[in-house]
Short mmCIF file of C-alpha atoms in Angstrom, two decimals:
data_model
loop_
_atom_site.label_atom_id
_atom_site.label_comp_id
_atom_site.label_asym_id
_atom_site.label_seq_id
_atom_site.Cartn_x
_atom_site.Cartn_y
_atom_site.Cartn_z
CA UNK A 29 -12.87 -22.85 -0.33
CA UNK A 30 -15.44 -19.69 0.14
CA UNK A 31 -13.61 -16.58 -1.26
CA UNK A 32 -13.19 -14.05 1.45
CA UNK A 33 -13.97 -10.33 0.94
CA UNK A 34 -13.32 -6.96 3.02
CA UNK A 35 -16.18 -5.26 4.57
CA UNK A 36 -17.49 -2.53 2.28
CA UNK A 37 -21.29 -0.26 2.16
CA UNK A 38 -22.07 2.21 -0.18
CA UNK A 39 -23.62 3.63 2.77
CA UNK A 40 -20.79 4.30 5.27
CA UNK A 41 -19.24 8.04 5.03
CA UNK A 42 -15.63 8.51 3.82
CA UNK A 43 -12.90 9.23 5.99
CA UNK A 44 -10.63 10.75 3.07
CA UNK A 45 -11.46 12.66 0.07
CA UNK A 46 -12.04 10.39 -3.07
CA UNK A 47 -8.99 11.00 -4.56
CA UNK A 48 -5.90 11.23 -1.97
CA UNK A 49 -3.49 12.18 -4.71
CA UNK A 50 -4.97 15.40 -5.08
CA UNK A 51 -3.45 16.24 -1.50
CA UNK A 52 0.11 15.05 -2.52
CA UNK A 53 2.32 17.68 -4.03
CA UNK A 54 3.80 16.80 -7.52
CA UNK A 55 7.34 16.66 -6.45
CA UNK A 56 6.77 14.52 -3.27
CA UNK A 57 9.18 11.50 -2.28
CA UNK A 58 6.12 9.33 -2.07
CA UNK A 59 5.40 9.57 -6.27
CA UNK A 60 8.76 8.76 -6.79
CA UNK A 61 8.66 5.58 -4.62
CA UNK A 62 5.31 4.97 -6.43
CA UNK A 63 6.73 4.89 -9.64
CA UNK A 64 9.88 2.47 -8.43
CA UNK A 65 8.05 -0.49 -7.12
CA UNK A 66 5.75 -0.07 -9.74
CA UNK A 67 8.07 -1.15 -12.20
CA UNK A 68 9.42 -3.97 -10.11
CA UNK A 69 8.32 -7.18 -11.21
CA UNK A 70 7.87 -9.86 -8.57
CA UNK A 71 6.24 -13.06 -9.61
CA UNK A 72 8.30 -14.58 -7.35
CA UNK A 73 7.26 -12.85 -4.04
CA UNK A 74 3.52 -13.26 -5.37
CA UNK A 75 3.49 -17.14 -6.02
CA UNK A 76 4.37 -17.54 -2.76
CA UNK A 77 0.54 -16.41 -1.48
CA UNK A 78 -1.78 -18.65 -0.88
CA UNK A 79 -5.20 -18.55 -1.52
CA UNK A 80 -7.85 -18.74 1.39
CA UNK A 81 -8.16 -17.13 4.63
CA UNK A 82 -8.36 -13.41 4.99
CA UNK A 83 -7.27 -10.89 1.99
CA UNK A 84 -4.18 -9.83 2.20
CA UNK A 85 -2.13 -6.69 0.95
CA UNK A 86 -0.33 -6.42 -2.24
CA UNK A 87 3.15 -6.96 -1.91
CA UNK A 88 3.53 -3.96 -3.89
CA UNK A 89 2.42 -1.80 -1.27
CA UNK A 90 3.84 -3.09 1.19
CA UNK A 91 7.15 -2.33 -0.43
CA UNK A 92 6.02 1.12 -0.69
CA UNK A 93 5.39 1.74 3.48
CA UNK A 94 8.39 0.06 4.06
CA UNK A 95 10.77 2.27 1.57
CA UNK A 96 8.73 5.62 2.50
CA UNK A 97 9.59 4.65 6.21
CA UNK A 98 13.52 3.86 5.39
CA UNK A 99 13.66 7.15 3.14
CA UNK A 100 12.10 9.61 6.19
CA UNK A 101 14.18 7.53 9.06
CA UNK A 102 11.47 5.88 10.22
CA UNK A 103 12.44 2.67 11.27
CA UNK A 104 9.71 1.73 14.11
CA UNK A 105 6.72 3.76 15.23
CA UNK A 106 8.19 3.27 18.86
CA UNK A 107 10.19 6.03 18.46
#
């Protein structure tokens, strides 16, 4: 099976600045959720990927969105 790789070109022009923690303050919820999940081991939530097709997100940051949304009562964006 052909490995399968997101777009990416030295050329294109950034959107954000290289380094987006610079623009989040030190005491932020968002570094504390950072440093939650990244303790959390989940080798079981991983094996269950397959390989092939498109790339996919880490589960790890997926976890992230999700508990940044529950913490600021954001439960849809159909709000």
């Amino acid at each position: 099976m052909q490995p399968v790789f997101k777009y990416h070109s030295v050329h294109q022009q950034e959107l954000f600045p290289l380094n987006l923690n610079d623009l989040i303050s030190e005491n932020h919820s968002a570094r504390l959720i950072d440093c939650v999940v990244e303790r959390l081991e989940i080798p079981d939530i991983i094996s269950q990927y397959k390989g092939g097709g498109t790339s996919s997100y880490h589960p790890k940051m997926l976890f992230k969105i999700l508990f940044y949304g529950y913490l600021n009562n954001t439960y849809s964006y159909r709000k």
